[in-house]
mmCIF file of C-alpha atoms in Angstrom:
data_model
loop_
_atom_site.group_PDB
_atom_site.id
_atom_site.type_symbol
_atom_site.label_atom_id
_atom_site.label_comp_id
_atom_site.label_asym_id
_atom_site.label_seq_id
_atom_site.Cartn_x
_atom_site.Cartn_y
_atom_site.Cartn_z
ATOM 1 C CA MET H 977 47.969 52.069 -62.262
ATOM 2 C CA ASN H 978 46.609 53.580 -65.447
ATOM 3 C CA TYR H 979 43.059 54.474 -66.484
ATOM 4 C CA LEU H 980 41.781 50.982 -67.293
ATOM 5 C CA ALA H 981 43.010 49.458 -64.052
ATOM 6 C CA HIS H 982 41.419 52.225 -61.985
ATOM 7 C CA LEU H 983 38.118 51.712 -63.800
ATOM 8 C CA TYR H 984 38.469 47.959 -63.259
ATOM 9 C CA PHE H 985 38.487 48.549 -59.497
ATOM 10 C CA ALA H 986 35.606 51.058 -59.563
ATOM 11 C CA GLN H 987 32.093 50.220 -58.476
ATOM 12 C CA PRO H 988 29.512 50.067 -61.310
ATOM 13 C CA THR H 989 28.269 53.618 -60.691
ATOM 14 C CA ALA H 990 28.894 56.973 -62.360
ATOM 15 C CA ASP H 991 30.245 58.534 -59.143
ATOM 16 C CA SER H 992 32.673 55.676 -58.605
ATOM 17 C CA HIS H 993 33.997 55.777 -62.151
ATOM 18 C CA PHE H 994 34.410 59.543 -61.907
ATOM 19 C CA GLY H 995 36.210 59.393 -58.569
ATOM 20 C CA ASN H 996 38.437 56.462 -59.457
ATOM 21 C CA LEU H 997 39.786 58.375 -62.466
ATOM 22 C CA LEU H 998 39.835 61.772 -60.787
ATOM 23 C CA GLY H 999 43.027 60.931 -58.909
ATOM 24 C CA ASP H 1000 44.995 61.547 -62.114
ATOM 25 C CA PHE H 1001 43.346 64.957 -62.676
ATOM 26 C CA ARG H 1002 42.970 66.350 -59.159
ATOM 27 C CA ARG H 1003 45.092 69.497 -59.516
ATOM 28 C CA GLY H 1004 42.951 72.552 -58.788
ATOM 29 C CA VAL H 1005 39.903 70.513 -57.765
ATOM 30 C CA ASP H 1006 38.066 71.464 -54.564
ATOM 31 C CA MET H 1007 37.890 68.025 -52.974
ATOM 32 C CA GLN H 1008 35.469 69.212 -50.298
ATOM 33 C CA ALA H 1009 32.955 70.104 -53.006
ATOM 34 C CA LEU H 1010 32.791 66.478 -54.160
ATOM 35 C CA ASN H 1011 29.984 64.280 -52.914
ATOM 36 C CA HIS H 1012 30.752 61.454 -50.496
ATOM 37 C CA ALA H 1013 30.639 58.695 -53.119
ATOM 38 C CA VAL H 1014 33.157 60.489 -55.341
ATOM 39 C CA GLN H 1015 35.438 61.136 -52.355
ATOM 40 C CA GLN H 1016 35.324 57.441 -51.444
ATOM 41 C CA ALA H 1017 36.183 56.504 -55.020
ATOM 42 C CA LEU H 1018 39.069 58.966 -54.996
ATOM 43 C CA ALA H 1019 40.319 57.377 -51.761
ATOM 44 C CA ASN H 1020 40.181 54.004 -53.519
ATOM 45 C CA HIS H 1021 42.347 55.427 -56.313
ATOM 46 C CA TYR H 1022 44.905 56.655 -53.795
ATOM 47 C CA GLN H 1023 45.118 53.354 -51.897
ATOM 48 C CA ILE H 1024 45.558 51.436 -55.149
ATOM 49 C CA ASP H 1025 48.397 53.743 -56.215
ATOM 50 C CA LYS H 1026 50.065 53.455 -52.811
ATOM 51 C CA PHE H 1027 49.869 49.651 -52.818
ATOM 52 C CA THR H 1028 51.204 49.555 -56.373
ATOM 53 C CA ASP H 1029 54.143 51.846 -55.648
ATOM 54 C CA GLN H 1030 55.191 49.742 -52.648
ATOM 55 C CA HIS H 1031 54.812 46.296 -54.230
ATOM 56 C CA ALA H 1032 58.017 44.288 -54.638
ATOM 57 C CA ALA H 1033 57.168 43.101 -58.168
ATOM 58 C CA VAL H 1034 56.560 46.681 -59.295
ATOM 59 C CA LYS H 1035 59.825 47.850 -57.740
ATOM 60 C CA ALA H 1036 61.643 44.979 -59.454
ATOM 61 C CA SER H 1037 60.081 45.961 -62.775
ATOM 62 C CA ILE H 1038 61.245 49.558 -62.418
ATOM 63 C CA GLN H 1039 64.803 48.307 -61.974
ATOM 64 C CA LEU H 1040 64.614 46.651 -65.406
ATOM 65 C CA PHE H 1041 64.508 50.070 -67.066
ATOM 66 C CA ALA H 1042 67.747 51.774 -68.032
ATOM 67 C CA SER H 1043 68.850 54.269 -65.391
ATOM 68 C CA LYS H 1044 68.174 57.214 -67.708
ATOM 69 C CA HIS H 1045 64.556 56.054 -68.099
ATOM 70 C CA ARG H 1046 63.903 55.097 -64.494
ATOM 71 C CA ARG H 1047 62.505 58.454 -63.400
ATOM 72 C CA PHE H 1048 59.448 57.931 -65.613
ATOM 73 C CA ALA H 1049 59.423 54.131 -65.506
ATOM 74 C CA PRO H 1050 56.358 54.043 -63.210
ATOM 75 C CA VAL H 1051 54.361 55.905 -65.879
ATOM 76 C CA ALA H 1052 55.499 53.451 -68.556
ATOM 77 C CA LEU H 1053 54.566 50.565 -66.269
ATOM 78 C CA ASP H 1054 51.099 52.012 -65.703
ATOM 79 C CA ILE H 1055 50.511 51.974 -69.452
ATOM 80 C CA LEU H 1056 52.052 48.533 -69.858
ATOM 81 C CA TYR H 1057 49.895 47.122 -67.053
ATOM 82 C CA ASP H 1058 46.760 48.205 -68.911
ATOM 83 C CA HIS H 1059 48.139 46.314 -71.922
ATOM 84 C CA PHE H 1060 48.705 43.194 -69.824
ATOM 85 C CA LEU H 1061 45.281 43.510 -68.199
ATOM 86 C CA ILE H 1062 43.496 43.706 -71.559
ATOM 87 C CA ASN H 1063 45.403 40.766 -72.973
ATOM 88 C CA CYS H 1064 44.522 38.496 -70.060
ATOM 89 C CA TRP H 1065 41.161 40.119 -69.354
ATOM 90 C CA ASP H 1066 39.243 36.844 -69.171
ATOM 91 C CA CYS H 1067 41.500 35.749 -66.305
ATOM 92 C CA TYR H 1068 40.401 38.703 -64.184
ATOM 93 C CA HIS H 1069 36.853 39.673 -65.185
ATOM 94 C CA THR H 1070 33.626 37.820 -65.917
ATOM 95 C CA ASN H 1071 32.365 40.333 -68.511
ATOM 96 C CA SER H 1072 34.028 40.755 -71.880
ATOM 97 C CA PHE H 1073 36.434 43.647 -72.274
ATOM 98 C CA GLU H 1074 34.139 45.205 -74.884
ATOM 99 C CA HIS H 1075 31.118 45.063 -72.567
ATOM 100 C CA PHE H 1076 33.126 46.454 -69.674
ATOM 101 C CA THR H 1077 34.461 49.433 -71.622
ATOM 102 C CA GLU H 1078 31.078 50.277 -73.154
ATOM 103 C CA HIS H 1079 29.511 50.313 -69.689
ATOM 104 C CA SER H 1080 32.398 52.323 -68.198
ATOM 105 C CA TYR H 1081 32.199 54.898 -70.979
ATOM 106 C CA ALA H 1082 28.461 55.301 -70.428
ATOM 107 C CA LEU H 1083 29.010 55.889 -66.701
ATOM 108 C CA LEU H 1084 31.813 58.397 -67.290
ATOM 109 C CA ARG H 1085 29.659 60.364 -69.745
ATOM 110 C CA GLN H 1086 27.113 60.866 -66.958
ATOM 111 C CA ARG H 1087 29.657 62.884 -64.950
ATOM 112 C CA ILE H 1088 31.641 64.625 -67.671
ATOM 113 C CA GLU H 1089 30.191 68.048 -66.861
ATOM 114 C CA GLN H 1090 31.517 67.757 -63.291
ATOM 115 C CA MET H 1091 35.054 66.850 -64.358
ATOM 116 C CA PRO H 1092 37.919 69.362 -64.426
ATOM 117 C CA PRO H 1093 38.741 70.584 -67.959
ATOM 118 C CA ARG H 1094 41.748 68.327 -68.604
ATOM 119 C CA MET H 1095 39.781 65.295 -67.426
ATOM 120 C CA GLN H 1096 36.851 66.272 -69.667
ATOM 121 C CA GLN H 1097 39.245 66.381 -72.609
ATOM 122 C CA VAL H 1098 40.825 63.001 -71.854
ATOM 123 C CA VAL H 1099 37.575 61.241 -70.996
ATOM 124 C CA GLY H 1100 35.829 62.780 -73.993
ATOM 125 C CA HIS H 1101 38.526 61.407 -76.291
ATOM 126 C CA MET H 1102 38.556 58.075 -74.474
ATOM 127 C CA THR H 1103 34.823 57.525 -74.772
ATOM 128 C CA THR H 1104 34.545 58.807 -78.335
ATOM 129 C CA HIS H 1105 37.498 56.897 -79.751
ATOM 130 C CA ASN H 1106 37.529 53.845 -77.439
ATOM 131 C CA SER H 1107 41.113 54.687 -76.606
ATOM 132 C CA LEU H 1108 41.384 52.099 -73.825
ATOM 133 C CA ALA H 1109 41.344 49.406 -76.504
ATOM 134 C CA GLY H 1110 44.368 51.091 -78.053
ATOM 135 C CA TYR H 1111 46.530 49.578 -75.321
ATOM 136 C CA GLN H 1112 45.811 46.020 -76.460
ATOM 137 C CA PRO H 1113 48.537 45.836 -79.139
ATOM 138 C CA ILE H 1114 52.054 46.497 -77.933
ATOM 139 C CA GLU H 1115 52.298 49.239 -80.557
ATOM 140 C CA GLY H 1116 49.607 51.079 -78.601
ATOM 141 C CA VAL H 1117 51.876 51.097 -75.558
ATOM 142 C CA LYS H 1118 54.661 52.593 -77.662
ATOM 143 C CA THR H 1119 52.317 55.272 -79.001
ATOM 144 C CA ALA H 1120 51.039 56.154 -75.521
ATOM 145 C CA ILE H 1121 54.571 56.464 -74.138
ATOM 146 C CA GLY H 1122 55.426 58.732 -77.055
ATOM 147 C CA HIS H 1123 52.440 60.966 -76.233
ATOM 148 C CA VAL H 1124 53.588 61.228 -72.617
ATOM 149 C CA ALA H 1125 57.144 62.054 -73.699
ATOM 150 C CA ARG H 1126 55.894 64.947 -75.825
ATOM 151 C CA ARG H 1127 53.946 66.394 -72.879
ATOM 152 C CA ILE H 1128 57.013 66.501 -70.620
ATOM 153 C CA ARG H 1129 58.164 70.115 -70.507
ATOM 154 C CA PHE H 1130 61.878 69.433 -70.736
ATOM 155 C CA THR H 1131 64.136 67.543 -73.125
ATOM 156 C CA ASN H 1132 63.909 63.845 -72.315
ATOM 157 C CA ASP H 1133 64.599 60.355 -73.607
ATOM 158 C CA TYR H 1134 61.383 58.929 -72.157
ATOM 159 C CA ALA H 1135 60.030 57.617 -75.471
ATOM 160 C CA ASN H 1136 62.979 55.237 -75.643
ATOM 161 C CA SER H 1137 61.869 53.566 -72.424
ATOM 162 C CA PHE H 1138 59.795 51.414 -74.765
ATOM 163 C CA ASN H 1139 63.071 49.717 -75.704
ATOM 164 C CA ASP H 1140 63.363 48.547 -72.095
ATOM 165 C CA ILE H 1141 59.835 47.131 -72.295
ATOM 166 C CA GLU H 1142 60.644 45.212 -75.469
ATOM 167 C CA LYS H 1143 63.880 43.879 -73.977
ATOM 168 C CA HIS H 1144 62.280 42.688 -70.738
ATOM 169 C CA TYR H 1145 58.714 42.052 -71.880
ATOM 170 C CA ASP H 1146 58.438 38.481 -70.577
ATOM 171 C CA THR H 1147 59.878 39.335 -67.169
ATOM 172 C CA LEU H 1148 57.642 42.394 -66.890
ATOM 173 C CA TYR H 1149 54.639 40.214 -67.689
ATOM 174 C CA ARG H 1150 55.605 37.658 -65.038
ATOM 175 C CA ASN H 1151 55.968 40.466 -62.513
ATOM 176 C CA PHE H 1152 52.494 41.698 -63.454
ATOM 177 C CA GLU H 1153 51.121 38.178 -62.914
ATOM 178 C CA ASP H 1154 52.644 38.209 -59.427
ATOM 179 C CA PHE H 1155 51.393 41.693 -58.648
ATOM 180 C CA PHE H 1156 47.858 41.985 -59.999
ATOM 181 C CA PRO H 1157 46.160 39.158 -58.052
ATOM 182 C CA GLU H 1158 47.675 40.586 -54.872
ATOM 183 C CA LEU H 1159 46.261 43.998 -55.758
ATOM 184 C CA GLN H 1160 42.858 42.400 -56.330
ATOM 185 C CA GLN H 1161 43.035 40.779 -52.912
ATOM 186 C CA PHE H 1162 44.173 44.005 -51.280
ATOM 187 C CA VAL H 1163 41.233 45.959 -52.703
ATOM 188 C CA ALA H 1164 38.821 43.200 -51.659
ATOM 189 C CA ASP H 1165 40.247 43.162 -48.128
ATOM 190 C CA ASN H 1166 40.290 46.970 -47.801
ATOM 191 C CA PRO H 1167 37.001 48.237 -49.224
ATOM 192 C CA VAL H 1168 36.792 52.019 -49.274
ATOM 193 C CA GLU H 1169 33.651 52.490 -51.316
ATOM 194 C CA SER H 1170 30.110 51.670 -50.243
ATOM 195 C CA THR H 1171 28.573 48.957 -52.369
#
């Protein structure tokens, strides 16, 4: 899952928001130096990723990508799932998307000094430019995939995986509709964080 989905499953605390995003920036971080609440939130991130990677609808979605794009298809799906989540937000959350992101940004800012440098950079940009909202239009998904492609250190055709998304958009959305409620139930049934 991508940034928005991990924040969606975080508790409404600064430590939880920090830990639930930290899983994507953990390289070089001394995990033992983190407080218990952040470690719990990080564990929540890991269990969400594991459930996602093993889910049949996610595996089926990966197979819709051309073979030359399949290596990075999970990354493209993460971005696309944030797009789907925003566009059916009212189905999954009682607060408006705008209220949710404003509150999440405020919580993340409280912990920015504790974040590793790359996470500080990403979260700083996210909270300053409201970049989560950029995933709402499908063009934002294309842009995000292009950014990822440019960060890959070898020649790749990853940016063109967006063509697979366009071709199979409706099926990918149906797979998301099958997957996301089951992820919600899984997180509810397997609470890691103290509330």
